[in-house]
C-alpha cells in the first residue's frame, strides 16, 4: 500500500507546527541517501522519521538506522511502513533535548552519520547540537530551507556569511547537494528546500582552544557592522588596545570587520589573542 494511503487509512492529521511535510518519491529518497554517502558499514542516526519513507531508503543501504521522532501518533503508521526490516530502531525522543550520554546509551559508542529532514526552525539548532557535541559524528546530511542552505555554504564578505557558516567550517566542509522543490513534499510547504551535506574532518585545521575560537567567531558577528576590535572589546573581556595590537601584528587592518574574515583568519587571530 502507498504511504499516502496508509496515512489516510489511519486518519493521520499532519501537524504543521512539527513541520510534517513528508517525502514520498522513491528517486528523491534514494538520491538523498546517496548524498549522505551511506554504505553498508554505516550506522545512521535519522532525525524526523515522519512516515518512515526516508528511513526505509536509508535502511536499504546502511548497517543500522536509529530513527527519532517526537510524534507518537506516527506509531501505527510506522508499524506498517517499517515492518519487515531488522536494521531499524525507532525511538520517540527529542534528540535536541537529550544528552550525548543518553544518545550513546541508545546507539552505542560508535561513529555515525546523521540524516535529517526536520522542521525548518530546528535545522540550525540541530546542526549546532551535533557540531558542538562530544559524539563521533562523521557527517550531517540535512534538508533545509533554500535560503538557509545559502547561508551554510556562504563565502566571506557576503550577506549570507555568518557565525553558522564558520561553525561548520571549523569542523568540516559543507556542500549543497541538490535543490528540492516544495512540490515534492506531501503536503507541499510554502518554501523550497535544498539538501546540504557536511563532511566532518577534524584534521583539517589544528585548533588549540575550540571554545575560545567559537567565542571569537560569535564576537565577530555580534554587531555585524562594527569592527572586530569593537566587538572583541565589548564581549570577550579583552581590551580594544590588545585586540588592535594583535590584528595589526598579524597584518590585518585595525578596522576590519568579522564578516570579512575566513576560518583560517579566525584560527590565526584566536591563537595570537591567547598568547
Ligand atoms: N523524514 C520524513 C520524510 O522525509 O518524509 C519526515 C520529514 S517531516 C519534514 C519532519 C518530521 O520531524 C516530522 O515527522 C516531525 O514529527 C518530526 N519532528 C519535529 N520536531 C522534531 C524533533 N525535535 N526531533 C525529532 N523529530 C522531530
PDB file of C-alpha atoms and ligand atoms in Angstrom:
ATOM      1  CA  UNK A   1       0.000   0.000   0.000  1.00  0.00           C
ATOM      2  CA  UNK A   2       1.214   3.526  -0.795  1.00  0.00           C
ATOM      3  CA  UNK A   3       2.342   5.709   2.140  1.00  0.00           C
ATOM      4  CA  UNK A   4      -0.305   8.330   1.343  1.00  0.00           C
ATOM      5  CA  UNK A   5      -2.985   5.610   1.603  1.00  0.00           C
ATOM      6  CA  UNK A   6      -1.558   4.281   4.877  1.00  0.00           C
ATOM      7  CA  UNK A   7      -1.659   7.823   6.348  1.00  0.00           C
ATOM      8  CA  UNK A   8      -5.260   8.210   5.161  1.00  0.00           C
ATOM      9  CA  UNK A   9      -6.282   4.793   6.480  1.00  0.00           C
ATOM     10  CA  UNK A  10      -5.063   5.755   9.968  1.00  0.00           C
ATOM     11  CA  UNK A  11      -6.775   9.165   9.771  1.00  0.00           C
ATOM     12  CA  UNK A  12      -3.399  10.863  10.344  1.00  0.00           C
ATOM     13  CA  UNK A  13      -3.608  14.641  10.837  1.00  0.00           C
ATOM     14  CA  UNK A  14      -0.468  16.472   9.677  1.00  0.00           C
ATOM     15  CA  UNK A  15       0.879  18.788  12.372  1.00  0.00           C
ATOM     16  CA  UNK A  16       2.114  21.998  10.816  1.00  0.00           C
ATOM     17  CA  UNK A  17       3.942  23.014  13.995  1.00  0.00           C
ATOM     18  CA  UNK A  18       6.058  19.823  13.720  1.00  0.00           C
ATOM     19  CA  UNK A  19       6.862  20.519  10.061  1.00  0.00           C
ATOM     20  CA  UNK A  20       5.085  17.372   8.940  1.00  0.00           C
ATOM     21  CA  UNK A  21       5.626  17.548   5.200  1.00  0.00           C
ATOM     22  CA  UNK A  22       6.659  14.104   4.058  1.00  0.00           C
ATOM     23  CA  UNK A  23       8.731  12.896   1.126  1.00  0.00           C
ATOM     24  CA  UNK A  24       7.290  10.054  -0.909  1.00  0.00           C
ATOM     25  CA  UNK A  25       9.129   9.981  -4.230  1.00  0.00           C
ATOM     26  CA  UNK A  26      11.458   6.981  -4.396  1.00  0.00           C
ATOM     27  CA  UNK A  27      14.077   8.519  -6.692  1.00  0.00           C
ATOM     28  CA  UNK A  28      14.468  11.589  -4.438  1.00  0.00           C
ATOM     29  CA  UNK A  29      14.711   9.449  -1.294  1.00  0.00           C
ATOM     30  CA  UNK A  30      17.434   7.295  -2.880  1.00  0.00           C
ATOM     31  CA  UNK A  31      19.260  10.429  -4.072  1.00  0.00           C
ATOM     32  CA  UNK A  32      19.322  11.857  -0.531  1.00  0.00           C
ATOM     33  CA  UNK A  33      20.787   8.585   0.783  1.00  0.00           C
ATOM     34  CA  UNK A  34      23.433   8.827  -1.945  1.00  0.00           C
ATOM     35  CA  UNK A  35      24.160  12.458  -0.975  1.00  0.00           C
ATOM     36  CA  UNK A  36      24.663  11.225   2.602  1.00  0.00           C
ATOM     37  CA  UNK A  37      27.269   8.724   1.358  1.00  0.00           C
ATOM     38  CA  UNK A  38      25.633   5.887   3.300  1.00  0.00           C
ATOM     39  CA  UNK A  39      27.333   2.499   2.896  1.00  0.00           C
ATOM     40  CA  UNK A  40      26.706  -0.988   4.295  1.00  0.00           C
ATOM     41  CA  UNK A  41      29.211  -0.317   7.117  1.00  0.00           C
ATOM     42  CA  UNK A  42      27.396   2.773   8.374  1.00  0.00           C
ATOM     43  CA  UNK A  43      25.341   3.425  11.457  1.00  0.00           C
ATOM     44  CA  UNK A  44      22.899   6.229  10.662  1.00  0.00           C
ATOM     45  CA  UNK A  45      21.013   8.449  13.083  1.00  0.00           C
ATOM     46  CA  UNK A  46      17.928   9.774  11.332  1.00  0.00           C
ATOM     47  CA  UNK A  47      16.074  12.711  12.877  1.00  0.00           C
ATOM     48  CA  UNK A  48      12.430  13.212  11.924  1.00  0.00           C
ATOM     49  CA  UNK A  49      11.106   9.772  10.983  1.00  0.00           C
ATOM     50  CA  UNK A  50       7.768  11.026   9.653  1.00  0.00           C
ATOM     51  CA  UNK A  51       6.041   8.210   7.776  1.00  0.00           C
ATOM     52  CA  UNK A  52       9.357   6.341   7.503  1.00  0.00           C
ATOM     53  CA  UNK A  53       9.933   6.779   3.772  1.00  0.00           C
ATOM     54  CA  UNK A  54      13.467   8.147   4.107  1.00  0.00           C
ATOM     55  CA  UNK A  55      14.132   5.674   6.943  1.00  0.00           C
ATOM     56  CA  UNK A  56      13.369   2.788   4.576  1.00  0.00           C
ATOM     57  CA  UNK A  57      15.616   4.191   1.866  1.00  0.00           C
ATOM     58  CA  UNK A  58      18.481   4.615   4.367  1.00  0.00           C
ATOM     59  CA  UNK A  59      17.950   1.118   5.786  1.00  0.00           C
ATOM     60  CA  UNK A  60      18.337  -0.369   2.300  1.00  0.00           C
ATOM     61  CA  UNK A  61      21.960   0.854   2.279  1.00  0.00           C
ATOM     62  CA  UNK A  62      23.051   1.143   5.918  1.00  0.00           C
ATOM     63  CA  UNK A  63      24.117  -1.409   8.504  1.00  0.00           C
ATOM     64  CA  UNK A  64      21.844   0.067  11.183  1.00  0.00           C
ATOM     65  CA  UNK A  65      19.435   3.005  11.397  1.00  0.00           C
ATOM     66  CA  UNK A  66      18.400   4.670  14.669  1.00  0.00           C
ATOM     67  CA  UNK A  67      15.473   6.897  13.810  1.00  0.00           C
ATOM     68  CA  UNK A  68      13.951   9.561  16.069  1.00  0.00           C
ATOM     69  CA  UNK A  69      10.674  11.447  16.002  1.00  0.00           C
ATOM     70  CA  UNK A  70       8.673  13.296  18.654  1.00  0.00           C
ATOM     71  CA  UNK A  71       5.156  12.481  17.463  1.00  0.00           C
ATOM     72  CA  UNK A  72       3.862   9.201  18.917  1.00  0.00           C
ATOM     73  CA  UNK A  73       0.758   9.498  16.696  1.00  0.00           C
ATOM     74  CA  UNK A  74       3.056   8.173  13.940  1.00  0.00           C
ATOM     75  CA  UNK A  75       3.491   4.812  15.742  1.00  0.00           C
ATOM     76  CA  UNK A  76       0.694   2.830  13.997  1.00  0.00           C
ATOM     77  CA  UNK A  77       1.807   4.160  10.605  1.00  0.00           C
ATOM     78  CA  UNK A  78       5.464   3.291  11.219  1.00  0.00           C
ATOM     79  CA  UNK A  79       4.397  -0.134  12.420  1.00  0.00           C
ATOM     80  CA  UNK A  80       3.273  -0.751   8.866  1.00  0.00           C
ATOM     81  CA  UNK A  81       5.826   1.193   6.823  1.00  0.00           C
ATOM     82  CA  UNK A  82       8.902  -0.051   8.716  1.00  0.00           C
ATOM     83  CA  UNK A  83       7.816  -3.649   9.149  1.00  0.00           C
ATOM     84  CA  UNK A  84       9.970  -6.395   7.675  1.00  0.00           C
ATOM     85  CA  UNK A  85      13.307  -4.654   8.325  1.00  0.00           C
ATOM     86  CA  UNK A  86      15.535  -5.720  11.180  1.00  0.00           C
ATOM     87  CA  UNK A  87      18.090  -2.904  10.951  1.00  0.00           C
ATOM     88  CA  UNK A  88      15.808  -0.056  12.083  1.00  0.00           C
ATOM     89  CA  UNK A  89      15.368   1.058  15.706  1.00  0.00           C
ATOM     90  CA  UNK A  90      12.552   3.556  16.221  1.00  0.00           C
ATOM     91  CA  UNK A  91      12.659   5.998  19.151  1.00  0.00           C
ATOM     92  CA  UNK A  92      10.168   8.637  20.182  1.00  0.00           C
ATOM     93  CA  UNK A  93      12.587  11.148  21.649  1.00  0.00           C
ATOM     94  CA  UNK A  94      13.683  14.730  21.018  1.00  0.00           C
ATOM     95  CA  UNK A  95      17.364  14.452  20.105  1.00  0.00           C
ATOM     96  CA  UNK A  96      17.719  18.216  20.500  1.00  0.00           C
ATOM     97  CA  UNK A  97      16.883  17.938  24.165  1.00  0.00           C
ATOM     98  CA  UNK A  98      18.589  14.666  25.076  1.00  0.00           C
ATOM     99  CA  UNK A  99      22.168  14.487  26.348  1.00  0.00           C
ATOM    100  CA  UNK A 100      25.093  12.952  24.464  1.00  0.00           C
ATOM    101  CA  UNK A 101      25.205  10.209  27.138  1.00  0.00           C
ATOM    102  CA  UNK A 102      21.561   9.299  26.610  1.00  0.00           C
ATOM    103  CA  UNK A 103      22.118   9.152  22.857  1.00  0.00           C
ATOM    104  CA  UNK A 104      25.177   6.926  23.373  1.00  0.00           C
ATOM    105  CA  UNK A 105      23.043   4.621  25.567  1.00  0.00           C
ATOM    106  CA  UNK A 106      20.762   4.104  22.575  1.00  0.00           C
ATOM    107  CA  UNK A 107      23.205   3.896  19.682  1.00  0.00           C
ATOM    108  CA  UNK A 108      26.336   2.677  21.491  1.00  0.00           C
ATOM    109  CA  UNK A 109      29.855   4.078  21.325  1.00  0.00           C
ATOM    110  CA  UNK A 110      30.059   4.073  17.566  1.00  0.00           C
ATOM    111  CA  UNK A 111      30.795   6.537  14.772  1.00  0.00           C
ATOM    112  CA  UNK A 112      27.652   7.519  12.878  1.00  0.00           C
ATOM    113  CA  UNK A 113      26.206   9.658  10.113  1.00  0.00           C
ATOM    114  CA  UNK A 114      23.252  11.961  10.654  1.00  0.00           C
ATOM    115  CA  UNK A 115      20.444  12.295   8.119  1.00  0.00           C
ATOM    116  CA  UNK A 116      17.687  14.748   8.988  1.00  0.00           C
ATOM    117  CA  UNK A 117      14.540  16.127   7.437  1.00  0.00           C
ATOM    118  CA  UNK A 118      13.014  18.090  10.291  1.00  0.00           C
ATOM    119  CA  UNK A 119      11.045  21.344  10.735  1.00  0.00           C
ATOM    120  CA  UNK A 120      12.945  24.302   9.347  1.00  0.00           C
ATOM    121  CA  UNK A 121      13.056  26.179  12.639  1.00  0.00           C
ATOM    122  CA  UNK A 122      15.104  23.368  14.223  1.00  0.00           C
ATOM    123  CA  UNK A 123      17.598  22.727  11.420  1.00  0.00           C
ATOM    124  CA  UNK A 124      20.192  25.244  12.650  1.00  0.00           C
ATOM    125  CA  UNK A 125      19.906  24.175  16.344  1.00  0.00           C
ATOM    126  CA  UNK A 126      20.189  20.556  15.186  1.00  0.00           C
ATOM    127  CA  UNK A 127      23.339  21.199  13.144  1.00  0.00           C
ATOM    128  CA  UNK A 128      24.867  23.093  16.100  1.00  0.00           C
ATOM    129  CA  UNK A 129      23.799  20.355  18.533  1.00  0.00           C
ATOM    130  CA  UNK A 130      25.920  17.820  16.667  1.00  0.00           C
ATOM    131  CA  UNK A 131      28.801  20.118  15.709  1.00  0.00           C
ATOM    132  CA  UNK A 132      29.305  21.086  19.350  1.00  0.00           C
ATOM    133  CA  UNK A 133      28.778  17.611  20.787  1.00  0.00           C
ATOM    134  CA  UNK A 134      31.257  15.046  22.022  1.00  0.00           C
ATOM    135  CA  UNK A 135      29.709  12.424  19.760  1.00  0.00           C
ATOM    136  CA  UNK A 136      31.592  10.703  16.940  1.00  0.00           C
ATOM    137  CA  UNK A 137      29.613  12.255  14.063  1.00  0.00           C
ATOM    138  CA  UNK A 138      31.146  11.655  10.643  1.00  0.00           C
ATOM    139  CA  UNK A 139      28.716  13.665   8.520  1.00  0.00           C
ATOM    140  CA  UNK A 140      25.433  15.549   8.602  1.00  0.00           C
ATOM    141  CA  UNK A 141      23.017  15.497   5.680  1.00  0.00           C
ATOM    142  CA  UNK A 142      20.158  17.875   6.321  1.00  0.00           C
ATOM    143  CA  UNK A 143      17.148  19.140   4.384  1.00  0.00           C
ATOM    144  CA  UNK A 144      16.981  22.882   4.906  1.00  0.00           C
ATOM    145  CA  UNK A 145      15.075  25.836   3.552  1.00  0.00           C
ATOM    146  CA  UNK A 146      16.772  27.015   0.348  1.00  0.00           C
ATOM    147  CA  UNK A 147      17.775  30.369   1.932  1.00  0.00           C
ATOM    148  CA  UNK A 148      19.370  28.571   4.901  1.00  0.00           C
ATOM    149  CA  UNK A 149      21.408  26.403   2.504  1.00  0.00           C
ATOM    150  CA  UNK A 150      22.825  29.614   1.017  1.00  0.00           C
ATOM    151  CA  UNK A 151      23.953  30.701   4.490  1.00  0.00           C
ATOM    152  CA  UNK A 152      25.581  27.375   5.359  1.00  0.00           C
ATOM    153  CA  UNK A 153      27.912  27.499   2.342  1.00  0.00           C
ATOM    154  CA  UNK A 154      28.420  31.292   2.054  1.00  0.00           C
ATOM    155  CA  UNK A 155      31.736  32.998   1.270  1.00  0.00           C
ATOM    156  CA  UNK A 156      33.280  35.742   3.492  1.00  0.00           C
ATOM    157  CA  UNK A 157      32.124  39.319   2.870  1.00  0.00           C
ATOM    158  CA  UNK A 158      28.738  38.277   1.529  1.00  0.00           C
ATOM    159  CA  UNK A 159      25.335  38.942   3.068  1.00  0.00           C
ATOM    160  CA  UNK A 160      24.738  35.251   3.778  1.00  0.00           C
ATOM    161  CA  UNK A 161      28.041  34.683   5.582  1.00  0.00           C
ATOM    162  CA  UNK A 162      27.648  34.273   9.336  1.00  0.00           C
ATOM    163  CA  UNK A 163      28.643  32.538  12.556  1.00  0.00           C
ATOM    164  CA  UNK A 164      26.896  29.312  11.453  1.00  0.00           C
ATOM    165  CA  UNK A 165      28.976  29.200   8.234  1.00  0.00           C
ATOM    166  CA  UNK A 166      32.143  29.369  10.330  1.00  0.00           C
ATOM    167  CA  UNK A 167      30.873  26.927  12.966  1.00  0.00           C
ATOM    168  CA  UNK A 168      30.570  24.391  10.139  1.00  0.00           C
ATOM    169  CA  UNK A 169      33.947  25.284   8.618  1.00  0.00           C
ATOM    170  CA  UNK A 170      35.582  24.741  11.994  1.00  0.00           C
ATOM    171  CA  UNK A 171      34.657  21.071  11.771  1.00  0.00           C
ATOM    172  CA  UNK A 172      34.276  20.249   8.106  1.00  0.00           C
ATOM    173  CA  UNK A 173      33.120  21.090   4.633  1.00  0.00           C
ATOM    174  CA  UNK A 174      29.538  21.875   3.604  1.00  0.00           C
ATOM    175  CA  UNK A 175      28.110  21.379   0.142  1.00  0.00           C
ATOM    176  CA  UNK A 176      24.626  21.869  -1.307  1.00  0.00           C
ATOM    177  CA  UNK A 177      23.967  18.529  -2.960  1.00  0.00           C
ATOM    178  CA  UNK A 178      20.563  19.247  -4.511  1.00  0.00           C
ATOM    179  CA  UNK A 179      17.670  21.683  -4.621  1.00  0.00           C
ATOM    180  CA  UNK A 180      14.308  20.167  -3.656  1.00  0.00           C
ATOM    181  CA  UNK A 181      11.069  21.691  -4.950  1.00  0.00           C
ATOM    182  CA  UNK A 182       8.249  22.225  -2.442  1.00  0.00           C
ATOM    183  CA  UNK A 183       6.059  20.176  -4.812  1.00  0.00           C
ATOM    184  CA  UNK A 184       7.920  17.006  -3.829  1.00  0.00           C
ATOM    185  CA  UNK A 185       6.560  17.148  -0.246  1.00  0.00           C
ATOM    186  CA  UNK A 186       3.196  15.875   0.941  1.00  0.00           C
ATOM    187  CA  UNK A 187       1.540  18.221   1.776  1.00  0.00           C
ATOM    188  CA  UNK A 188       3.547  20.921  -0.071  1.00  0.00           C
ATOM    189  CA  UNK A 189       5.078  23.578   2.240  1.00  0.00           C
ATOM    190  CA  UNK A 190       5.317  27.274   1.314  1.00  0.00           C
ATOM    191  CA  UNK A 191       9.062  27.293   0.607  1.00  0.00           C
ATOM    192  CA  UNK A 192      11.599  25.419  -1.486  1.00  0.00           C
ATOM    193  CA  UNK A 193      14.360  23.360   0.092  1.00  0.00           C
ATOM    194  CA  UNK A 194      17.843  22.050  -0.514  1.00  0.00           C
ATOM    195  CA  UNK A 195      19.894  19.158   0.806  1.00  0.00           C
ATOM    196  CA  UNK A 196      23.154  20.145   2.488  1.00  0.00           C
ATOM    197  CA  UNK A 197      25.888  17.626   3.224  1.00  0.00           C
ATOM    198  CA  UNK A 198      28.506  18.461   5.868  1.00  0.00           C
ATOM    199  CA  UNK A 199      31.521  16.145   5.882  1.00  0.00           C
ATOM    200  CA  UNK A 200      33.248  16.285   9.267  1.00  0.00           C
ATOM    201  CA  UNK A 201      37.029  16.479   9.094  1.00  0.00           C
ATOM    202  CA  UNK A 202      38.669  17.342  12.388  1.00  0.00           C
ATOM    203  CA  UNK A 203      42.159  17.019  10.881  1.00  0.00           C
ATOM    204  CA  UNK A 204      41.512  19.950   8.564  1.00  0.00           C
ATOM    205  CA  UNK A 205      42.867  22.537  10.999  1.00  0.00           C
ATOM    206  CA  UNK A 206      44.915  22.484  14.144  1.00  0.00           C
ATOM    207  CA  UNK A 207      42.717  24.259  16.682  1.00  0.00           C
ATOM    208  CA  UNK A 208      44.108  24.647  20.195  1.00  0.00           C
ATOM    209  CA  UNK A 209      41.089  26.015  22.032  1.00  0.00           C
ATOM    210  CA  UNK A 210      37.787  25.322  20.270  1.00  0.00           C
ATOM    211  CA  UNK A 211      35.714  27.072  22.914  1.00  0.00           C
ATOM    212  CA  UNK A 212      37.696  30.283  22.595  1.00  0.00           C
ATOM    213  CA  UNK A 213      37.532  30.126  18.788  1.00  0.00           C
ATOM    214  CA  UNK A 214      33.736  29.742  18.985  1.00  0.00           C
ATOM    215  CA  UNK A 215      33.541  32.758  21.289  1.00  0.00           C
ATOM    216  CA  UNK A 216      35.718  34.818  18.933  1.00  0.00           C
ATOM    217  CA  UNK A 217      33.532  33.884  15.947  1.00  0.00           C
ATOM    218  CA  UNK A 218      30.384  34.802  17.894  1.00  0.00           C
ATOM    219  CA  UNK A 219      32.020  38.097  18.858  1.00  0.00           C
ATOM    220  CA  UNK A 220      32.904  38.723  15.211  1.00  0.00           C
ATOM    221  CA  UNK A 221      29.218  38.682  14.282  1.00  0.00           C
ATOM    222  CA  UNK A 222      27.858  40.206  17.498  1.00  0.00           C
ATOM    223  CA  UNK A 223      27.193  43.510  15.798  1.00  0.00           C
ATOM    224  CA  UNK A 224      27.802  42.931  12.139  1.00  0.00           C
ATOM    225  CA  UNK A 225      28.536  46.479  11.135  1.00  0.00           C
ATOM    226  CA  UNK A 226      31.017  47.081  13.961  1.00  0.00           C
ATOM    227  CA  UNK A 227      34.728  46.402  13.684  1.00  0.00           C
ATOM    228  CA  UNK A 228      36.155  43.168  15.072  1.00  0.00           C
ATOM    229  CA  UNK A 229      38.176  45.224  17.578  1.00  0.00           C
ATOM    230  CA  UNK A 230      34.996  46.823  18.961  1.00  0.00           C
ATOM    231  CA  UNK A 231      33.145  43.515  19.119  1.00  0.00           C
ATOM    232  CA  UNK A 232      36.060  41.794  20.879  1.00  0.00           C
ATOM    233  CA  UNK A 233      36.287  44.690  23.352  1.00  0.00           C
ATOM    234  CA  UNK A 234      32.547  44.523  24.059  1.00  0.00           C
ATOM    235  CA  UNK A 235      32.178  40.767  24.518  1.00  0.00           C
ATOM    236  CA  UNK A 236      35.428  38.904  25.195  1.00  0.00           C
ATOM    237  CA  UNK A 237      36.907  40.711  28.196  1.00  0.00           C
ATOM    238  CA  UNK A 238      39.959  41.662  26.104  1.00  0.00           C
ATOM    239  CA  UNK A 239      40.820  45.346  25.764  1.00  0.00           C
ATOM    240  CA  UNK A 240      40.424  47.050  22.405  1.00  0.00           C
ATOM    241  CA  UNK A 241      44.098  48.074  22.560  1.00  0.00           C
ATOM    242  CA  UNK A 242      45.199  44.455  22.898  1.00  0.00           C
ATOM    243  CA  UNK A 243      42.855  43.361  20.070  1.00  0.00           C
ATOM    244  CA  UNK A 244      44.208  46.146  17.822  1.00  0.00           C
ATOM    245  CA  UNK A 245      47.809  45.209  18.610  1.00  0.00           C
ATOM    246  CA  UNK A 246      47.186  41.540  17.736  1.00  0.00           C
ATOM    247  CA  UNK A 247      45.339  42.286  14.482  1.00  0.00           C
ATOM    248  CA  UNK A 248      47.973  44.738  13.270  1.00  0.00           C
ATOM    249  CA  UNK A 249      50.831  42.380  14.215  1.00  0.00           C
ATOM    250  CA  UNK A 250      49.195  39.740  12.009  1.00  0.00           C
ATOM    251  CA  UNK A 251      48.886  42.163   9.090  1.00  0.00           C
ATOM    252  CA  UNK A 252      45.140  42.953   9.323  1.00  0.00           C
ATOM    253  CA  UNK A 253      43.648  46.435   9.300  1.00  0.00           C
ATOM    254  CA  UNK A 254      42.531  47.542  12.774  1.00  0.00           C
ATOM    255  CA  UNK A 255      39.150  48.439  11.259  1.00  0.00           C
ATOM    256  CA  UNK A 256      38.481  45.008   9.747  1.00  0.00           C
ATOM    257  CA  UNK A 257      35.026  43.534  10.379  1.00  0.00           C
ATOM    258  CA  UNK A 258      34.345  39.960  11.421  1.00  0.00           C
ATOM    259  CA  UNK A 259      32.318  39.238   8.301  1.00  0.00           C
ATOM    260  CA  UNK A 260      35.395  39.770   6.102  1.00  0.00           C
ATOM    261  CA  UNK A 261      37.437  37.003   7.734  1.00  0.00           C
ATOM    262  CA  UNK A 262      37.775  33.359   6.731  1.00  0.00           C
ATOM    263  CA  UNK A 263      38.018  30.427   9.147  1.00  0.00           C
ATOM    264  CA  UNK A 264      41.811  30.421   8.650  1.00  0.00           C
ATOM    265  CA  UNK A 265      41.881  34.108   9.722  1.00  0.00           C
ATOM    266  CA  UNK A 266      39.795  33.395  12.825  1.00  0.00           C
ATOM    267  CA  UNK A 267      42.045  30.476  13.810  1.00  0.00           C
ATOM    268  CA  UNK A 268      45.159  32.650  13.430  1.00  0.00           C
ATOM    269  CA  UNK A 269      43.658  35.549  15.420  1.00  0.00           C
ATOM    270  CA  UNK A 270      42.339  33.266  18.182  1.00  0.00           C
ATOM    271  CA  UNK A 271      45.775  31.711  18.587  1.00  0.00           C
ATOM    272  CA  UNK A 272      47.510  35.109  18.787  1.00  0.00           C
ATOM    273  CA  UNK A 273      44.963  36.513  21.258  1.00  0.00           C
ATOM    274  CA  UNK A 274      45.631  33.578  23.572  1.00  0.00           C
ATOM    275  CA  UNK A 275      49.410  34.004  23.532  1.00  0.00           C
TER     276      UNK A 275
HETATM  277  N1  LIG B   1      11.852  12.186   7.270  1.00  0.00           N
HETATM  278  C1  LIG B   1      10.449  12.243   6.909  1.00  0.00           C
HETATM  279  C2  LIG B   1      10.325  12.499   5.407  1.00  0.00           C
HETATM  280  O1  LIG B   1      11.347  12.849   4.811  1.00  0.00           O
HETATM  281  O2  LIG B   1       9.248  12.360   4.863  1.00  0.00           O
HETATM  282  C3  LIG B   1       9.683  13.267   7.698  1.00  0.00           C
HETATM  283  C4  LIG B   1      10.040  14.695   7.500  1.00  0.00           C
HETATM  284  S1  LIG B   1       8.992  15.886   8.212  1.00  0.00           S
HETATM  285  C5  LIG B   1       9.588  17.286   7.307  1.00  0.00           C
HETATM  286  C6  LIG B   1       9.646  16.252   9.816  1.00  0.00           C
HETATM  287  C7  LIG B   1       9.435  15.230  10.897  1.00  0.00           C
HETATM  288  O3  LIG B   1      10.194  15.655  12.036  1.00  0.00           O
HETATM  289  C8  LIG B   1       8.001  15.085  11.392  1.00  0.00           C
HETATM  290  O4  LIG B   1       7.632  13.738  11.382  1.00  0.00           O
HETATM  291  C9  LIG B   1       8.013  15.630  12.828  1.00  0.00           C
HETATM  292  O5  LIG B   1       7.112  14.967  13.676  1.00  0.00           O
HETATM  293  C10 LIG B   1       9.452  15.400  13.217  1.00  0.00           C
HETATM  294  N2  LIG B   1       9.968  16.296  14.255  1.00  0.00           N
HETATM  295  C11 LIG B   1       9.596  17.549  14.581  1.00  0.00           C
HETATM  296  N3  LIG B   1      10.367  18.036  15.586  1.00  0.00           N
HETATM  297  C12 LIG B   1      11.255  17.070  15.887  1.00  0.00           C
HETATM  298  C13 LIG B   1      12.317  16.951  16.826  1.00  0.00           C
HETATM  299  N4  LIG B   1      12.630  17.951  17.655  1.00  0.00           N
HETATM  300  N5  LIG B   1      13.016  15.793  16.877  1.00  0.00           N
HETATM  301  C14 LIG B   1      12.728  14.773  16.042  1.00  0.00           C
HETATM  302  N6  LIG B   1      11.729  14.826  15.134  1.00  0.00           N
HETATM  303  C15 LIG B   1      11.017  15.956  15.051  1.00  0.00           C
END
